[in-house]
Short mmCIF file of C-alpha atoms and ligand atoms in Angstrom, two decimals:
data_model
loop_
_atom_site.label_atom_id
_atom_site.label_comp_id
_atom_site.label_asym_id
_atom_site.label_seq_id
_atom_site.Cartn_x
_atom_site.Cartn_y
_atom_site.Cartn_z
CA UNK A 1 2.13 -6.36 -23.24
CA UNK A 2 -1.64 -5.03 -23.18
CA UNK A 3 -1.43 -1.72 -20.41
CA UNK A 4 -5.05 -2.42 -19.52
CA UNK A 5 -5.21 2.20 -20.22
CA UNK A 6 -9.07 1.44 -19.19
CA UNK A 7 -11.25 5.06 -21.51
CA UNK A 8 -12.40 5.62 -18.08
CA UNK A 9 -12.25 7.85 -15.52
CA UNK A 10 -11.26 6.25 -12.12
CA UNK A 11 -13.83 6.77 -9.91
CA UNK A 12 -15.54 5.18 -12.59
CA UNK A 13 -13.80 2.29 -12.24
CA UNK A 14 -14.58 2.15 -9.17
CA UNK A 15 -18.06 2.42 -8.88
CA UNK A 16 -18.59 -0.15 -11.51
CA UNK A 17 -15.84 -1.97 -10.15
CA UNK A 18 -17.01 -6.07 -11.42
CA UNK A 19 -19.90 -5.39 -13.46
CA UNK A 20 -22.78 -7.19 -13.32
CA UNK A 21 -24.33 -10.67 -12.80
CA UNK A 22 -24.90 -11.39 -16.52
CA UNK A 23 -26.30 -15.04 -15.25
CA UNK A 24 -28.56 -13.18 -12.96
CA UNK A 25 -28.77 -9.68 -14.05
CA UNK A 26 -27.54 -8.59 -10.99
CA UNK A 27 -26.11 -5.27 -10.52
CA UNK A 28 -22.89 -5.70 -8.95
CA UNK A 29 -21.09 -9.22 -9.67
CA UNK A 30 -21.73 -12.88 -7.96
CA UNK A 31 -19.45 -14.93 -5.64
CA UNK A 32 -18.06 -18.11 -6.98
CA UNK A 33 -16.32 -20.15 -3.54
CA UNK A 34 -15.38 -23.13 -6.29
CA UNK A 35 -12.14 -24.33 -5.52
CA UNK A 36 -11.85 -26.59 -9.00
CA UNK A 37 -13.85 -26.21 -11.92
CA UNK A 38 -15.52 -28.41 -14.57
CA UNK A 39 -13.96 -29.74 -17.11
CA UNK A 40 -15.99 -31.23 -21.00
CA UNK A 41 -16.38 -34.62 -23.24
CA UNK A 42 -13.35 -33.62 -24.64
CA UNK A 43 -11.35 -32.86 -21.41
CA UNK A 44 -10.92 -29.20 -21.95
CA UNK A 45 -11.95 -26.82 -19.64
CA UNK A 46 -15.86 -25.61 -19.49
CA UNK A 47 -14.17 -21.70 -18.93
CA UNK A 48 -10.66 -21.64 -20.16
CA UNK A 49 -9.35 -19.17 -17.11
CA UNK A 50 -11.47 -21.03 -14.38
CA UNK A 51 -9.56 -24.95 -12.87
CA UNK A 52 -8.08 -24.55 -10.11
CA UNK A 53 -8.47 -22.12 -6.86
CA UNK A 54 -5.22 -21.44 -5.45
CA UNK A 55 -4.13 -20.36 -9.39
CA UNK A 56 -6.87 -17.66 -8.61
CA UNK A 57 -10.97 -17.39 -9.46
CA UNK A 58 -13.99 -15.16 -11.32
CA UNK A 59 -13.55 -12.75 -7.90
CA UNK A 60 -9.72 -12.29 -7.99
CA UNK A 61 -10.26 -11.70 -11.65
CA UNK A 62 -13.00 -9.02 -12.15
CA UNK A 63 -10.70 -7.34 -8.55
CA UNK A 64 -7.64 -7.99 -10.32
CA UNK A 65 -9.05 -5.45 -13.85
CA UNK A 66 -10.23 -2.94 -11.57
CA UNK A 67 -7.00 -2.90 -9.87
CA UNK A 68 -5.22 -2.88 -13.06
CA UNK A 69 -7.66 0.03 -14.13
CA UNK A 70 -6.99 1.76 -11.77
CA UNK A 71 -3.13 1.49 -12.20
CA UNK A 72 -2.90 1.04 -15.32
CA UNK A 73 -0.54 -1.87 -14.62
CA UNK A 74 -0.51 -4.88 -17.63
CA UNK A 75 -1.70 -7.39 -14.81
CA UNK A 76 -2.57 -7.83 -11.63
CA UNK A 77 -2.46 -10.77 -8.64
CA UNK A 78 -4.05 -10.66 -5.72
CA UNK A 79 -2.03 -13.04 -2.79
CA UNK A 80 -3.78 -13.13 1.33
CA UNK A 81 -1.53 -10.35 2.73
CA UNK A 82 0.56 -7.40 2.21
CA UNK A 83 3.62 -9.10 3.42
CA UNK A 84 2.52 -12.61 1.53
CA UNK A 85 2.54 -10.12 -1.71
CA UNK A 86 6.01 -8.27 -1.55
CA UNK A 87 7.72 -11.17 -0.63
CA UNK A 88 6.49 -12.75 -3.69
CA UNK A 89 8.62 -10.80 -5.05
CA UNK A 90 11.50 -10.83 -3.45
CA UNK A 91 11.35 -15.18 -3.53
CA UNK A 92 11.86 -16.61 -6.82
CA UNK A 93 14.66 -14.21 -6.76
CA UNK A 94 17.97 -16.31 -8.38
CA UNK A 95 20.26 -16.82 -4.62
CA UNK A 96 22.38 -13.62 -3.42
CA UNK A 97 20.73 -11.88 -5.72
CA UNK A 98 21.30 -7.52 -5.18
CA UNK A 99 18.18 -6.11 -3.61
CA UNK A 100 18.56 -1.85 -3.00
CA UNK A 101 15.51 -1.30 -0.09
CA UNK A 102 14.52 1.90 1.40
CA UNK A 103 15.67 1.58 5.16
CA UNK A 104 12.19 2.85 6.03
CA UNK A 105 8.76 2.05 5.49
CA UNK A 106 6.69 -0.41 6.39
CA UNK A 107 9.57 -2.25 9.29
CA UNK A 108 7.78 -5.91 8.24
CA UNK A 109 9.33 -5.55 5.18
CA UNK A 110 12.42 -4.50 6.24
CA UNK A 111 13.10 -6.67 8.55
CA UNK A 112 12.73 -9.42 6.33
CA UNK A 113 14.92 -8.36 3.46
CA UNK A 114 17.83 -7.85 6.32
CA UNK A 115 17.04 -11.14 7.69
CA UNK A 116 17.36 -12.29 4.02
CA UNK A 117 20.42 -10.69 3.63
CA UNK A 118 21.45 -11.93 7.24
CA UNK A 119 21.26 -15.75 5.98
CA UNK A 120 23.22 -14.59 2.34
CA UNK A 121 19.93 -15.39 0.18
CA UNK A 122 19.78 -11.95 -0.85
CA UNK A 123 22.68 -8.60 -0.91
CA UNK A 124 20.22 -6.22 0.06
CA UNK A 125 21.76 -2.19 0.70
CA UNK A 126 19.58 -0.02 2.85
CA UNK A 127 19.33 4.11 2.07
CA UNK A 128 17.85 6.74 3.41
CA UNK A 129 14.69 7.99 2.06
CA UNK A 130 15.45 11.43 2.83
CA UNK A 131 17.93 11.64 0.75
CA UNK A 132 17.74 10.16 -1.88
CA UNK A 133 20.83 10.89 -4.18
CA UNK A 134 21.77 8.16 -1.55
CA UNK A 135 20.14 5.74 -3.48
CA UNK A 136 21.94 5.61 -7.09
CA UNK A 137 25.20 5.23 -5.38
CA UNK A 138 24.22 1.39 -3.88
CA UNK A 139 23.05 0.25 -7.42
CA UNK A 140 25.34 -1.95 -9.17
CA UNK A 141 25.11 -2.28 -12.96
CA UNK A 142 23.24 -5.30 -14.42
CA UNK A 143 23.82 -6.98 -11.02
CA UNK A 144 20.80 -4.99 -9.14
CA UNK A 145 17.46 -6.08 -10.07
CA UNK A 146 14.89 -4.63 -7.28
CA UNK A 147 15.19 -1.62 -5.60
CA UNK A 148 12.02 -1.28 -3.27
CA UNK A 149 10.56 1.58 -2.09
CA UNK A 150 7.72 3.36 -0.06
CA UNK A 151 5.69 6.85 -0.10
CA UNK A 152 4.52 8.21 2.12
CA UNK A 153 6.52 5.96 4.04
CA UNK A 154 5.25 4.31 6.87
CA UNK A 155 4.98 5.55 9.29
CA UNK A 156 6.26 8.85 8.97
CA UNK A 157 5.19 10.44 6.01
CA UNK A 158 8.09 11.55 4.14
CA UNK A 159 7.02 11.15 0.11
CA UNK A 160 10.06 9.56 -2.24
CA UNK A 161 10.20 11.79 -5.40
CA UNK A 162 9.45 8.42 -7.55
CA UNK A 163 10.56 9.67 -11.11
CA UNK A 164 13.30 9.98 -10.52
CA UNK A 165 13.87 6.27 -8.59
CA UNK A 166 13.30 5.10 -11.73
CA UNK A 167 15.18 6.85 -13.75
CA UNK A 168 18.64 5.78 -11.91
CA UNK A 169 16.44 1.96 -11.04
CA UNK A 170 16.36 1.87 -15.46
CA UNK A 171 20.25 3.25 -15.56
CA UNK A 172 21.44 0.03 -13.86
CA UNK A 173 19.17 -2.41 -15.55
CA UNK A 174 17.18 -2.66 -12.85
CA UNK A 175 13.27 -3.07 -11.19
CA UNK A 176 12.15 0.16 -9.62
CA UNK A 177 8.87 -1.95 -6.78
CA UNK A 178 6.68 1.50 -5.03
CA UNK A 179 4.93 0.18 -2.14
CA UNK A 180 1.67 2.39 -3.09
CA UNK A 181 -0.12 1.50 -0.18
CA UNK A 182 -0.50 4.94 1.58
CA UNK A 183 -1.55 7.06 -1.38
CA UNK A 184 -3.90 4.75 -3.71
CA UNK A 185 -4.46 4.70 -7.12
CA UNK A 186 -6.70 7.64 -6.42
CA UNK A 187 -3.70 10.31 -5.78
CA UNK A 188 -0.64 8.10 -7.71
CA UNK A 189 -0.33 6.05 -10.02
CA UNK A 190 3.49 4.54 -9.41
CA UNK A 191 4.07 3.34 -13.06
CA UNK A 192 2.84 6.68 -15.03
CA UNK A 193 6.21 8.16 -13.14
CA UNK A 194 8.23 5.42 -14.11
CA UNK A 195 7.94 2.40 -11.64
CA UNK A 196 7.73 -1.52 -13.19
CA UNK A 197 5.79 -3.05 -10.22
CA UNK A 198 3.30 -1.75 -8.06
CA UNK A 199 2.41 -3.17 -4.05
CA UNK A 200 -0.39 -2.67 -1.90
CA UNK A 201 -1.46 -3.90 1.38
CA UNK A 202 -4.82 -3.45 -0.12
CA UNK A 203 -5.77 -5.07 3.85
CA UNK A 204 -5.19 -0.38 4.54
CA UNK A 205 -7.52 1.64 1.55
CA UNK A 206 -8.78 -0.41 -1.09
CA UNK A 207 -10.65 -2.61 1.17
CA UNK A 208 -11.16 0.06 3.63
CA UNK A 209 -13.52 -0.99 5.37
CA UNK A 210 -11.09 -3.37 8.81
CA UNK A 211 -12.08 -6.59 7.04
CA UNK A 212 -10.46 -7.97 4.65
CA UNK A 213 -6.60 -9.33 4.94
CA UNK A 214 -4.85 -8.90 1.59
CA UNK A 215 -1.95 -7.94 -0.05
CA UNK A 216 -1.77 -7.34 -4.73
CA UNK A 217 1.29 -6.72 -7.09
CA UNK A 218 0.65 -4.60 -10.37
CA UNK A 219 3.45 -4.43 -13.33
CA UNK A 220 3.63 -2.46 -16.66
CA UNK A 221 4.66 -5.38 -18.40
CA UNK A 222 3.17 -8.54 -17.54
CA UNK A 223 6.10 -9.73 -19.92
CA UNK A 224 8.78 -9.62 -17.28
CA UNK A 225 10.35 -12.52 -15.93
CA UNK A 226 9.84 -11.40 -12.80
CA UNK A 227 6.48 -10.93 -13.53
CA UNK A 228 6.31 -14.74 -14.37
CA UNK A 229 8.41 -16.25 -11.28
CA UNK A 230 5.62 -13.65 -9.34
CA UNK A 231 2.78 -15.99 -10.78
CA UNK A 232 4.29 -19.36 -10.12
CA UNK A 233 5.46 -18.65 -6.42
CA UNK A 234 1.53 -17.08 -5.83
CA UNK A 235 0.34 -20.66 -7.48
CA UNK A 236 2.87 -23.21 -5.86
CA UNK A 237 3.34 -21.48 -2.55
CA UNK A 238 -0.17 -20.44 -2.90
CA UNK A 239 -0.87 -17.55 -0.73
CA UNK A 240 -3.37 -16.65 -3.41
CA UNK A 241 -6.52 -14.29 -2.26
CA UNK A 242 -9.90 -15.94 -1.54
CA UNK A 243 -13.15 -14.85 -2.96
CA UNK A 244 -15.00 -15.00 -0.81
CA UNK A 245 -12.19 -11.53 0.14
CA UNK A 246 -11.40 -10.81 -3.08
CA UNK A 247 -15.28 -10.64 -3.44
CA UNK A 248 -15.70 -8.21 0.24
CA UNK A 249 -12.40 -6.58 -1.35
CA UNK A 250 -13.95 -5.53 -4.63
CA UNK A 251 -17.44 -4.48 -2.62
CA UNK A 252 -14.91 -1.87 -0.75
CA UNK A 253 -13.29 -0.91 -3.90
CA UNK A 254 -16.05 0.89 -4.87
CA UNK A 255 -16.12 3.43 -2.85
CA UNK A 256 -12.46 4.51 -2.88
CA UNK A 257 -12.60 7.07 -4.36
CA UNK A 258 -15.11 9.10 -2.22
CA UNK A 259 -13.73 7.49 0.57
CA UNK A 260 -10.24 8.48 -0.01
CA UNK A 261 -10.84 12.42 -0.78
CA UNK A 262 -12.98 12.78 2.12
CA UNK A 263 -9.92 11.08 4.52
CA UNK A 264 -7.68 13.97 2.27
CA UNK A 265 -9.39 16.92 3.17
CA UNK A 266 -9.86 15.55 7.05
CA UNK A 267 -6.63 14.95 7.23
CA UNK A 268 -5.29 18.24 5.57
CA UNK A 269 -7.86 19.83 7.69
CA UNK A 270 -6.55 18.24 10.72
CA UNK A 271 -2.96 18.30 10.27
CA UNK A 272 -2.77 23.01 10.45
CA UNK A 273 -5.26 22.15 13.17
CA UNK A 274 -2.78 19.65 14.39
CA UNK A 275 -0.12 21.58 13.65
CA UNK A 276 -1.04 25.10 15.52
CA UNK A 277 -1.21 23.61 18.33
CA UNK A 278 0.77 24.05 21.45
CA UNK A 279 0.94 20.09 22.31
CA UNK A 280 1.88 20.11 19.18
CA UNK A 281 5.77 19.61 18.42
CA UNK A 282 5.47 17.86 14.83
CA UNK A 283 3.21 16.93 12.36
CA UNK A 284 5.06 15.13 9.24
CA UNK A 285 1.82 15.39 6.10
CA UNK A 286 3.13 15.60 2.37
CA UNK A 287 0.34 18.58 2.30
CA UNK A 288 1.48 21.33 4.44
CA UNK A 289 3.55 23.65 2.81
CA UNK A 290 6.14 22.51 6.23
CA UNK A 291 5.86 18.82 4.80
CA UNK A 292 10.46 18.14 3.70
CA UNK A 293 9.36 16.86 0.06
CA UNK A 294 6.02 18.82 -0.15
CA UNK A 295 7.07 20.40 -3.82
CA UNK A 296 7.55 16.62 -4.35
CA UNK A 297 4.22 15.71 -3.62
CA UNK A 298 2.43 18.90 -5.18
CA UNK A 299 4.20 16.69 -8.46
CA UNK A 300 3.96 13.31 -7.78
CA UNK A 301 -0.32 13.50 -6.11
CA UNK A 302 -3.41 14.08 -7.65
CA UNK A 303 -6.21 14.98 -5.32
CA UNK A 304 -4.94 15.38 -2.00
CA UNK A 305 -1.81 14.31 0.26
CA UNK A 306 -4.30 11.18 1.84
CA UNK A 307 -5.40 9.83 5.48
CA UNK A 308 -1.66 9.61 7.01
CA UNK A 309 -0.06 11.67 8.60
CA UNK A 310 2.73 10.87 11.99
CA UNK A 311 2.18 13.73 14.73
CA UNK A 312 4.86 14.58 17.57
CA UNK A 313 3.45 15.24 21.34
CA UNK A 314 5.29 17.43 23.76
CA UNK A 315 6.49 15.91 26.93
CA UNK A 316 8.08 12.46 24.83
CA UNK A 317 6.78 8.97 24.33
CA UNK A 318 4.48 9.82 28.11
CA UNK A 319 2.59 12.29 26.57
CA UNK A 320 1.80 10.42 23.06
CA UNK A 321 0.44 7.63 25.31
CA UNK A 322 -1.02 10.10 27.73
CA UNK A 323 -2.82 11.24 24.84
CA UNK A 324 -4.16 8.34 23.15
CA UNK A 325 -5.37 6.76 27.08
CA UNK A 326 -7.99 9.97 26.79
CA UNK A 327 -9.32 9.61 23.49
CA UNK A 328 -12.68 8.15 23.57
CA UNK A 329 -13.18 8.52 19.29
CA UNK A 330 -10.62 7.58 17.43
CA UNK A 331 -9.64 4.31 17.62
CA UNK A 332 -5.71 2.80 19.34
CA UNK A 333 -5.31 0.29 16.74
CA UNK A 334 -3.33 -0.99 13.96
CA UNK A 335 -3.19 -0.81 10.74
CA UNK A 336 -4.98 2.43 8.44
CA UNK A 337 -7.41 3.31 5.26
CA UNK A 338 -10.27 1.74 6.92
CA UNK A 339 -13.67 4.34 7.52
CA UNK A 340 -12.51 5.14 11.57
CA UNK A 341 -10.08 6.43 13.00
CA UNK A 342 -6.94 4.65 14.14
CA UNK A 343 -4.41 6.41 16.46
CA UNK A 344 -0.90 4.60 17.23
CA UNK A 345 1.73 4.80 18.96
CA UNK A 346 4.23 3.15 16.49
CA UNK A 347 7.19 2.33 18.77
CA UNK A 348 5.65 0.58 21.07
CA UNK A 349 4.60 -1.71 18.71
CA UNK A 350 7.87 -2.40 15.76
CA UNK A 351 9.98 -2.71 19.16
CA UNK A 352 13.50 -1.48 20.61
CA UNK A 353 14.64 -1.39 17.39
CA UNK A 354 12.53 1.08 16.40
CA UNK A 355 13.85 4.27 15.15
CA UNK A 356 10.45 6.40 15.84
CA UNK A 357 10.79 8.81 18.00
CA UNK A 358 8.79 8.52 21.14
CA UNK A 359 6.46 11.57 20.88
CA UNK A 360 4.98 9.98 17.64
CA UNK A 361 2.27 9.38 16.97
CA UNK A 362 0.74 7.69 13.57
CA UNK A 363 -2.96 9.04 12.51
CA UNK A 364 -5.20 6.92 10.14
CA UNK A 365 -8.18 9.74 9.34
CA UNK A 366 -11.25 8.17 8.38
CA UNK A 367 -14.23 9.28 7.34
CA UNK A 368 -16.29 10.38 9.83
CA UNK A 369 -16.74 14.42 9.76
CA UNK A 370 -13.36 16.88 10.28
CA UNK A 371 -14.85 18.69 12.94
CA UNK A 372 -14.93 15.32 15.88
CA UNK A 373 -12.49 13.75 14.82
CA UNK A 374 -10.28 17.24 15.89
CA UNK A 375 -12.95 18.06 19.53
CA UNK A 376 -11.44 14.36 20.77
CA UNK A 377 -7.63 14.66 19.87
CA UNK A 378 -7.84 18.39 21.14
CA UNK A 379 -9.23 17.09 24.43
CA UNK A 380 -6.39 14.74 24.48
CA UNK A 381 -4.08 17.23 23.73
CA UNK A 382 -5.27 19.70 26.30
CA UNK A 383 -5.81 17.71 29.48
CA UNK A 384 -1.86 16.25 28.86
CA UNK A 385 -1.10 20.12 28.63
N1 LIG B 1 2.87 -2.11 3.73
C1 LIG B 1 2.61 -1.19 4.46
C2 LIG B 1 2.28 0.17 4.15
C3 LIG B 1 2.01 -1.92 5.50
O1 LIG B 1 0.75 -0.20 6.04
C4 LIG B 1 1.54 -2.45 5.80
C5 LIG B 1 0.61 -3.54 7.22
O2 LIG B 1 0.64 -2.30 7.66
C6 LIG B 1 2.04 -3.50 4.79
C7 LIG B 1 2.79 -3.03 3.37
C8 LIG B 1 1.83 -4.68 4.99
O3 LIG B 1 0.86 -6.36 4.61
P1 LIG B 1 -0.57 -7.12 5.33
O4 LIG B 1 -0.60 -6.61 6.15
O5 LIG B 1 -1.04 -6.75 4.61
O6 LIG B 1 0.53 -7.87 5.33
#
């Protein structure tokens, strides 16, 4: 197993992501859109790894290398969306395999696992990540294959102790997979805390410009059967990221460290101001001492607490929808992790089965000046009082 432990710091890996283009002497990588690659007179591939675009290609490898280095991973694979990546991890488990999953987190992953459980394709047990001690009793010794957690947890932003989860999963012979989308590898490297697989919706912070749909899985050990299965699933299932999207993703990643640092600073500032606002009942931001898992966040997150938070507006759903209707600068849209600040009333997006509080708004802080975001939020909140 070769960990891609780079001697370089994360900032340098990002800024120089993908390296230069040797053939043209360009300082940014070239795009290779070819779907197929030539063979020589001996019928062997001229470039050993370049075969057919569904198997990957040079732009994907550039971006995968950068992500593997940032995560301290042995290998990484890019998919055409976050959901395609997440599902690739489960699709080749033996029928009826046992999986343990956090009951809170990105709703489509949880809904898909519930569906697999209902149709008997997998056996899935769910635990509440706010009560981490309830996870271990669900594990079946030598039988549970994967434990899936997310931290910080979308859309409320509780924090889960990765090391605790990894120890419990490993004691039962299971692998720990972590959806680390909200943290990004700048703030948390789950493999350092014992995780086996790291997942990102690369649509979010990794790309950062709300213009690429992508997902990635990174592994601590590329020699495992699970990783061979993930690789095969991408190759045969064909949910491989396109070369142009991989190039755009790497271009976005060149400023990942700057964007995440800015968003973390601005989010902390805004969370503190929101906590003091008369129209706000509760703020959940891992960087606030009032956050229930602030101690875990301080141990697990380095360099900031990220750009994501939720806050509950007094007046429930009507109050929250009134606030978003009055915003002028902050955009009301789904998704997160882009340079522009987005806000969303998650309960109306998730539908009637959602357990998200009615007055809750999810805020993805972007790269604008915090004072401008605050002026907009304060105006929208105060005029509803
Ligand atoms: N995980 C998290 C935490 C997400 O926020 C999302 C998307 O919002 C996903 C997974 C799914 O990723 P994608 O939309 O790229 O398929």
